[in-house]
mmCIF file with all atom_site columns, C-alpha atoms in Angstrom:
data_model
loop_
_atom_site.group_PDB
_atom_site.id
_atom_site.type_symbol
_atom_site.label_atom_id
_atom_site.label_alt_id
_atom_site.label_comp_id
_atom_site.label_asym_id
_atom_site.label_entity_id
_atom_site.label_seq_id
_atom_site.pdbx_PDB_ins_code
_atom_site.Cartn_x
_atom_site.Cartn_y
_atom_site.Cartn_z
_atom_site.occupancy
_atom_site.B_iso_or_equiv
_atom_site.pdbx_formal_charge
_atom_site.auth_seq_id
_atom_site.auth_comp_id
_atom_site.auth_asym_id
_atom_site.auth_atom_id
_atom_site.pdbx_PDB_model_num
ATOM 1   C CA . MET A 1 1   ? 78.799  82.233 84.036  1.00 0.00 ? 265 MET A CA 1
ATOM 2   C CA . ASP A 1 2   ? 81.705  83.698 86.037  1.00 0.00 ? 266 ASP A CA 1
ATOM 3   C CA . MET A 1 3   ? 85.325  82.565 85.551  1.00 0.00 ? 267 MET A CA 1
ATOM 4   C CA . ALA A 1 4   ? 85.451  80.434 88.690  1.00 0.00 ? 268 ALA A CA 1
ATOM 5   C CA . THR A 1 5   ? 82.273  78.584 87.703  1.00 0.00 ? 269 THR A CA 1
ATOM 6   C CA . LYS A 1 6   ? 83.641  77.960 84.194  1.00 0.00 ? 270 LYS A CA 1
ATOM 7   C CA . ALA A 1 7   ? 86.932  76.704 85.627  1.00 0.00 ? 271 ALA A CA 1
ATOM 8   C CA . ALA A 1 8   ? 85.141  74.505 88.129  1.00 0.00 ? 272 ALA A CA 1
ATOM 9   C CA . THR A 1 9   ? 82.974  73.045 85.360  1.00 0.00 ? 273 THR A CA 1
ATOM 10  C CA . LYS A 1 10  ? 86.102  72.131 83.394  1.00 0.00 ? 274 LYS A CA 1
ATOM 11  C CA . THR A 1 11  ? 87.669  70.481 86.437  1.00 0.00 ? 275 THR A CA 1
ATOM 12  C CA . LYS A 1 12  ? 84.412  68.919 87.670  1.00 0.00 ? 276 LYS A CA 1
ATOM 13  C CA . ILE A 1 13  ? 84.651  70.443 91.152  1.00 0.00 ? 277 ILE A CA 1
ATOM 14  C CA . LYS A 1 14  ? 82.295  72.913 92.722  1.00 0.00 ? 278 LYS A CA 1
ATOM 15  C CA . PRO A 1 15  ? 83.227  76.601 92.385  1.00 0.00 ? 279 PRO A CA 1
ATOM 16  C CA . THR A 1 16  ? 82.626  76.934 96.115  1.00 0.00 ? 280 THR A CA 1
ATOM 17  C CA . ALA A 1 17  ? 85.410  74.437 96.730  1.00 0.00 ? 281 ALA A CA 1
ATOM 18  C CA . GLY A 1 18  ? 86.383  75.927 100.070 1.00 0.00 ? 282 GLY A CA 1
ATOM 19  C CA . LEU A 1 19  ? 89.426  77.795 98.775  1.00 0.00 ? 283 LEU A CA 1
ATOM 20  C CA . LYS A 1 20  ? 90.452  80.917 100.610 1.00 0.00 ? 284 LYS A CA 1
ATOM 21  C CA . VAL A 1 21  ? 93.005  83.241 99.108  1.00 0.00 ? 285 VAL A CA 1
ATOM 22  C CA . LYS A 1 22  ? 95.421  85.306 101.144 1.00 0.00 ? 286 LYS A CA 1
ATOM 23  C CA . VAL A 1 23  ? 98.432  87.410 100.283 1.00 0.00 ? 287 VAL A CA 1
ATOM 24  C CA . ALA A 1 24  ? 101.748 85.922 101.393 1.00 0.00 ? 288 ALA A CA 1
ATOM 25  C CA . THR A 1 25  ? 105.274 87.275 101.176 1.00 0.00 ? 289 THR A CA 1
ATOM 26  C CA . GLN A 1 26  ? 107.625 85.101 99.162  1.00 0.00 ? 290 GLN A CA 1
ATOM 27  C CA . ILE A 1 27  ? 111.375 85.347 99.705  1.00 0.00 ? 291 ILE A CA 1
ATOM 28  C CA . ASN A 1 28  ? 113.571 84.787 96.648  1.00 0.00 ? 292 ASN A CA 1
ATOM 29  C CA . VAL A 1 29  ? 117.182 83.809 97.300  1.00 0.00 ? 293 VAL A CA 1
ATOM 30  C CA . THR A 1 30  ? 119.849 83.271 94.654  1.00 0.00 ? 294 THR A CA 1
ATOM 31  C CA . LEU A 1 31  ? 122.253 80.486 95.615  1.00 0.00 ? 295 LEU A CA 1
ATOM 32  C CA . ASP A 1 32  ? 125.231 78.787 94.026  1.00 0.00 ? 296 ASP A CA 1
ATOM 33  C CA . ASN A 1 33  ? 124.114 75.511 92.490  1.00 0.00 ? 297 ASN A CA 1
ATOM 34  C CA . VAL A 1 34  ? 126.401 73.336 94.640  1.00 0.00 ? 298 VAL A CA 1
ATOM 35  C CA . PRO A 1 35  ? 125.710 70.544 97.136  1.00 0.00 ? 299 PRO A CA 1
ATOM 36  C CA . GLY A 1 36  ? 124.973 71.776 100.658 1.00 0.00 ? 300 GLY A CA 1
ATOM 37  C CA . GLU A 1 37  ? 124.145 75.390 99.776  1.00 0.00 ? 301 GLU A CA 1
ATOM 38  C CA . LEU A 1 38  ? 120.416 75.049 100.503 1.00 0.00 ? 302 LEU A CA 1
ATOM 39  C CA . GLY A 1 39  ? 121.227 73.077 103.645 1.00 0.00 ? 303 GLY A CA 1
ATOM 40  C CA . ARG A 1 40  ? 123.262 76.004 105.019 1.00 0.00 ? 304 ARG A CA 1
ATOM 41  C CA . ILE A 1 41  ? 120.411 78.430 104.356 1.00 0.00 ? 305 ILE A CA 1
ATOM 42  C CA . ALA A 1 42  ? 117.792 76.083 105.841 1.00 0.00 ? 306 ALA A CA 1
ATOM 43  C CA . GLU A 1 43  ? 119.979 75.574 108.905 1.00 0.00 ? 307 GLU A CA 1
ATOM 44  C CA . ALA A 1 44  ? 120.334 79.348 109.369 1.00 0.00 ? 308 ALA A CA 1
ATOM 45  C CA . LEU A 1 45  ? 116.568 79.736 109.128 1.00 0.00 ? 309 LEU A CA 1
ATOM 46  C CA . ALA A 1 46  ? 115.979 76.939 111.646 1.00 0.00 ? 310 ALA A CA 1
ATOM 47  C CA . ALA A 1 47  ? 118.478 78.495 114.062 1.00 0.00 ? 311 ALA A CA 1
ATOM 48  C CA . ALA A 1 48  ? 116.536 81.776 113.785 1.00 0.00 ? 312 ALA A CA 1
ATOM 49  C CA . GLY A 1 49  ? 113.286 79.962 114.594 1.00 0.00 ? 313 GLY A CA 1
ATOM 50  C CA . VAL A 1 50  ? 111.911 80.407 111.067 1.00 0.00 ? 314 VAL A CA 1
ATOM 51  C CA . ASN A 1 51  ? 109.620 77.734 109.610 1.00 0.00 ? 315 ASN A CA 1
ATOM 52  C CA . ILE A 1 52  ? 109.624 77.198 105.843 1.00 0.00 ? 316 ILE A CA 1
ATOM 53  C CA . GLU A 1 53  ? 105.967 76.782 104.880 1.00 0.00 ? 317 GLU A CA 1
ATOM 54  C CA . GLY A 1 54  ? 106.529 76.315 101.142 1.00 0.00 ? 318 GLY A CA 1
ATOM 55  C CA . ILE A 1 55  ? 109.601 76.115 98.915  1.00 0.00 ? 319 ILE A CA 1
ATOM 56  C CA . CYS A 1 56  ? 110.351 75.823 95.199  1.00 0.00 ? 320 CYS A CA 1
ATOM 57  C CA . ARG A 1 57  ? 113.629 75.829 93.266  1.00 0.00 ? 321 ARG A CA 1
ATOM 58  C CA . THR A 1 58  ? 114.023 77.251 89.764  1.00 0.00 ? 322 THR A CA 1
ATOM 59  C CA . GLY A 1 59  ? 116.941 77.383 87.357  1.00 0.00 ? 323 GLY A CA 1
ATOM 60  C CA . SER A 1 60  ? 118.712 74.247 88.573  1.00 0.00 ? 324 SER A CA 1
ATOM 61  C CA . LYS A 1 61  ? 120.576 73.610 85.293  1.00 0.00 ? 325 LYS A CA 1
ATOM 62  C CA . GLY A 1 62  ? 123.035 76.516 85.589  1.00 0.00 ? 326 GLY A CA 1
ATOM 63  C CA . GLU A 1 63  ? 125.617 77.760 88.064  1.00 0.00 ? 327 GLU A CA 1
ATOM 64  C CA . VAL A 1 64  ? 123.007 79.469 90.243  1.00 0.00 ? 328 VAL A CA 1
ATOM 65  C CA . VAL A 1 65  ? 119.497 78.617 91.382  1.00 0.00 ? 329 VAL A CA 1
ATOM 66  C CA . THR A 1 66  ? 116.708 80.631 92.882  1.00 0.00 ? 330 THR A CA 1
ATOM 67  C CA . GLU A 1 67  ? 114.903 79.354 95.950  1.00 0.00 ? 331 GLU A CA 1
ATOM 68  C CA . HIS A 1 68  ? 111.399 80.752 96.321  1.00 0.00 ? 332 HIS A CA 1
ATOM 69  C CA . MET A 1 69  ? 110.011 80.284 99.806  1.00 0.00 ? 333 MET A CA 1
ATOM 70  C CA . VAL A 1 70  ? 107.182 81.348 102.039 1.00 0.00 ? 334 VAL A CA 1
ATOM 71  C CA . VAL A 1 71  ? 108.111 81.446 105.713 1.00 0.00 ? 335 VAL A CA 1
ATOM 72  C CA . ASP A 1 72  ? 106.325 82.242 108.960 1.00 0.00 ? 336 ASP A CA 1
ATOM 73  C CA . LYS A 1 73  ? 108.726 85.045 110.020 1.00 0.00 ? 337 LYS A CA 1
ATOM 74  C CA . VAL A 1 74  ? 109.760 87.132 107.020 1.00 0.00 ? 338 VAL A CA 1
ATOM 75  C CA . GLU A 1 75  ? 111.946 89.693 108.805 1.00 0.00 ? 339 GLU A CA 1
ATOM 76  C CA . ALA A 1 76  ? 113.813 87.039 110.812 1.00 0.00 ? 340 ALA A CA 1
ATOM 77  C CA . ALA A 1 77  ? 114.343 85.070 107.584 1.00 0.00 ? 341 ALA A CA 1
ATOM 78  C CA . LYS A 1 78  ? 115.711 88.118 105.762 1.00 0.00 ? 342 LYS A CA 1
ATOM 79  C CA . LYS A 1 79  ? 118.149 88.742 108.599 1.00 0.00 ? 343 LYS A CA 1
ATOM 80  C CA . ALA A 1 80  ? 119.267 85.092 108.798 1.00 0.00 ? 344 ALA A CA 1
ATOM 81  C CA . ILE A 1 81  ? 119.764 84.790 105.035 1.00 0.00 ? 345 ILE A CA 1
ATOM 82  C CA . GLY A 1 82  ? 121.485 88.169 104.837 1.00 0.00 ? 346 GLY A CA 1
ATOM 83  C CA . ALA A 1 83  ? 123.922 87.045 107.535 1.00 0.00 ? 347 ALA A CA 1
ATOM 84  C CA . GLN A 1 84  ? 124.907 84.223 105.168 1.00 0.00 ? 348 GLN A CA 1
ATOM 85  C CA . GLY A 1 85  ? 125.946 86.836 102.591 1.00 0.00 ? 349 GLY A CA 1
ATOM 86  C CA . LYS A 1 86  ? 123.086 86.045 100.233 1.00 0.00 ? 350 LYS A CA 1
ATOM 87  C CA . ASP A 1 87  ? 121.028 88.575 98.325  1.00 0.00 ? 351 ASP A CA 1
ATOM 88  C CA . ILE A 1 88  ? 117.292 88.270 98.713  1.00 0.00 ? 352 ILE A CA 1
ATOM 89  C CA . SER A 1 89  ? 114.225 89.889 97.291  1.00 0.00 ? 353 SER A CA 1
ATOM 90  C CA . THR A 1 90  ? 110.614 89.635 98.345  1.00 0.00 ? 354 THR A CA 1
ATOM 91  C CA . GLU A 1 91  ? 107.338 89.693 96.476  1.00 0.00 ? 355 GLU A CA 1
ATOM 92  C CA . GLU A 1 92  ? 103.693 89.241 97.241  1.00 0.00 ? 356 GLU A CA 1
ATOM 93  C CA . VAL A 1 93  ? 102.163 85.976 96.065  1.00 0.00 ? 357 VAL A CA 1
ATOM 94  C CA . LEU A 1 94  ? 98.680  84.513 96.179  1.00 0.00 ? 358 LEU A CA 1
ATOM 95  C CA . ALA A 1 95  ? 98.257  81.753 98.765  1.00 0.00 ? 359 ALA A CA 1
ATOM 96  C CA . PHE A 1 96  ? 95.231  79.562 98.051  1.00 0.00 ? 360 PHE A CA 1
ATOM 97  C CA . HIS A 1 97  ? 94.284  77.632 101.196 1.00 0.00 ? 361 HIS A CA 1
ATOM 98  C CA . SER A 1 98  ? 92.220  74.470 100.858 1.00 0.00 ? 362 SER A CA 1
ATOM 99  C CA . ALA A 1 99  ? 90.773  72.549 103.802 1.00 0.00 ? 363 ALA A CA 1
ATOM 100 C CA . ASP A 1 100 ? 91.723  69.333 102.035 1.00 0.00 ? 364 ASP A CA 1
ATOM 101 C CA . SER A 1 101 ? 94.189  68.227 99.381  1.00 0.00 ? 365 SER A CA 1
ATOM 102 C CA . ARG A 1 102 ? 92.238  66.882 96.405  1.00 0.00 ? 366 ARG A CA 1
ATOM 103 C CA . PRO A 1 103 ? 92.403  66.582 92.615  1.00 0.00 ? 367 PRO A CA 1
ATOM 104 C CA . GLY A 1 104 ? 91.402  69.625 90.579  1.00 0.00 ? 368 GLY A CA 1
ATOM 105 C CA . VAL A 1 105 ? 92.451  72.492 92.846  1.00 0.00 ? 369 VAL A CA 1
ATOM 106 C CA . VAL A 1 106 ? 95.495  73.471 90.773  1.00 0.00 ? 370 VAL A CA 1
ATOM 107 C CA . ALA A 1 107 ? 93.438  73.094 87.581  1.00 0.00 ? 371 ALA A CA 1
ATOM 108 C CA . MET A 1 108 ? 90.732  75.405 88.914  1.00 0.00 ? 372 MET A CA 1
ATOM 109 C CA . ILE A 1 109 ? 93.268  78.054 89.965  1.00 0.00 ? 373 ILE A CA 1
ATOM 110 C CA . ALA A 1 110 ? 95.150  77.838 86.659  1.00 0.00 ? 374 ALA A CA 1
ATOM 111 C CA . HIS A 1 111 ? 91.970  77.945 84.544  1.00 0.00 ? 375 HIS A CA 1
ATOM 112 C CA . THR A 1 112 ? 90.554  80.884 86.508  1.00 0.00 ? 376 THR A CA 1
ATOM 113 C CA . LEU A 1 113 ? 93.707  82.984 86.157  1.00 0.00 ? 377 LEU A CA 1
ATOM 114 C CA . GLY A 1 114 ? 94.189  81.896 82.541  1.00 0.00 ? 378 GLY A CA 1
ATOM 115 C CA . GLU A 1 115 ? 90.668  82.897 81.560  1.00 0.00 ? 379 GLU A CA 1
ATOM 116 C CA . ALA A 1 116 ? 91.385  86.313 83.075  1.00 0.00 ? 380 ALA A CA 1
ATOM 117 C CA . ARG A 1 117 ? 94.498  86.457 80.825  1.00 0.00 ? 381 ARG A CA 1
ATOM 118 C CA . ILE A 1 118 ? 96.814  86.463 83.861  1.00 0.00 ? 382 ILE A CA 1
ATOM 119 C CA . ASN A 1 119 ? 99.980  84.457 83.339  1.00 0.00 ? 383 ASN A CA 1
ATOM 120 C CA . ILE A 1 120 ? 101.329 82.358 86.205  1.00 0.00 ? 384 ILE A CA 1
ATOM 121 C CA . GLU A 1 121 ? 105.056 82.947 86.645  1.00 0.00 ? 385 GLU A CA 1
ATOM 122 C CA . ASN A 1 122 ? 105.595 80.368 89.370  1.00 0.00 ? 386 ASN A CA 1
ATOM 123 C CA . MET A 1 123 ? 103.407 77.920 91.266  1.00 0.00 ? 387 MET A CA 1
ATOM 124 C CA . TYR A 1 124 ? 104.108 75.427 94.021  1.00 0.00 ? 388 TYR A CA 1
ATOM 125 C CA . ALA A 1 125 ? 102.164 73.712 96.754  1.00 0.00 ? 389 ALA A CA 1
ATOM 126 C CA . SER A 1 126 ? 102.523 72.416 100.253 1.00 0.00 ? 390 SER A CA 1
ATOM 127 C CA . ALA A 1 127 ? 100.093 69.608 101.003 1.00 0.00 ? 391 ALA A CA 1
ATOM 128 C CA . GLU A 1 128 ? 99.495  66.378 102.818 1.00 0.00 ? 392 GLU A CA 1
ATOM 129 C CA . ARG A 1 129 ? 97.226  63.868 101.093 1.00 0.00 ? 393 ARG A CA 1
ATOM 130 C CA . GLY A 1 130 ? 93.662  64.228 102.343 1.00 0.00 ? 394 GLY A CA 1
ATOM 131 C CA . LYS A 1 131 ? 94.595  67.091 104.655 1.00 0.00 ? 395 LYS A CA 1
ATOM 132 C CA . SER A 1 132 ? 95.006  70.828 104.192 1.00 0.00 ? 396 SER A CA 1
ATOM 133 C CA . ALA A 1 133 ? 96.915  72.283 101.272 1.00 0.00 ? 397 ALA A CA 1
ATOM 134 C CA . VAL A 1 134 ? 98.290  75.644 100.219 1.00 0.00 ? 398 VAL A CA 1
ATOM 135 C CA . VAL A 1 135 ? 99.022  76.551 96.614  1.00 0.00 ? 399 VAL A CA 1
ATOM 136 C CA . TYR A 1 136 ? 101.356 79.533 96.160  1.00 0.00 ? 400 TYR A CA 1
ATOM 137 C CA . VAL A 1 137 ? 101.043 81.486 92.902  1.00 0.00 ? 401 VAL A CA 1
ATOM 138 C CA . SER A 1 138 ? 103.325 84.219 91.626  1.00 0.00 ? 402 SER A CA 1
ATOM 139 C CA . VAL A 1 139 ? 102.199 86.554 88.849  1.00 0.00 ? 403 VAL A CA 1
ATOM 140 C CA . ALA A 1 140 ? 103.776 89.636 87.268  1.00 0.00 ? 404 ALA A CA 1
ATOM 141 C CA . ARG A 1 141 ? 103.757 92.580 89.651  1.00 0.00 ? 405 ARG A CA 1
ATOM 142 C CA . GLU A 1 142 ? 101.632 94.672 87.324  1.00 0.00 ? 406 GLU A CA 1
ATOM 143 C CA . ASN A 1 143 ? 98.956  91.946 87.346  1.00 0.00 ? 407 ASN A CA 1
ATOM 144 C CA . PHE A 1 144 ? 98.950  91.220 91.068  1.00 0.00 ? 408 PHE A CA 1
ATOM 145 C CA . LYS A 1 145 ? 96.033  93.432 92.107  1.00 0.00 ? 409 LYS A CA 1
ATOM 146 C CA . ARG A 1 146 ? 93.813  92.086 89.321  1.00 0.00 ? 410 ARG A CA 1
ATOM 147 C CA . ALA A 1 147 ? 94.955  88.519 90.024  1.00 0.00 ? 411 ALA A CA 1
ATOM 148 C CA . LEU A 1 148 ? 93.942  88.939 93.673  1.00 0.00 ? 412 LEU A CA 1
ATOM 149 C CA . GLU A 1 149 ? 90.493  90.196 92.631  1.00 0.00 ? 413 GLU A CA 1
ATOM 150 C CA . VAL A 1 150 ? 90.041  87.252 90.242  1.00 0.00 ? 414 VAL A CA 1
ATOM 151 C CA . ALA A 1 151 ? 91.399  84.804 92.824  1.00 0.00 ? 415 ALA A CA 1
ATOM 152 C CA . ARG A 1 152 ? 88.743  85.861 95.292  1.00 0.00 ? 416 ARG A CA 1
ATOM 153 C CA . THR A 1 153 ? 86.127  84.469 92.872  1.00 0.00 ? 417 THR A CA 1
ATOM 154 C CA . VAL A 1 154 ? 87.573  80.938 93.135  1.00 0.00 ? 418 VAL A CA 1
#
């Protein structure tokens, strides 16, 4: 039994659940943890015609936070954020696309990667109940190629 089938059995959804995996570029921006800081960045992105497709904040207990986001125009976003004096980095992430938002998708992804001994560093989703969903998954750089191979079995 392959890993996706095992994971699907645990989550009680079919392994052919209609998930498609793509590679997306995630932008990571370190911001001061103060009111309005994200608003300024989001406004700069909007002014540059950049749509934020997914966003997640980490480290919100300290003086700085990291915003992880997937956008539709990476180069325009880098330019707009850079113009705000902010340092950014980029990384490839897995983007699992589902035709509908339903229970068990995150479980299946997490079980499949876990059974392959691939640790998830960050995960967030963009979804509308009953409609399409995208789950973004970040793994260690050295595991990315293998994670992509495993992800294609989901």
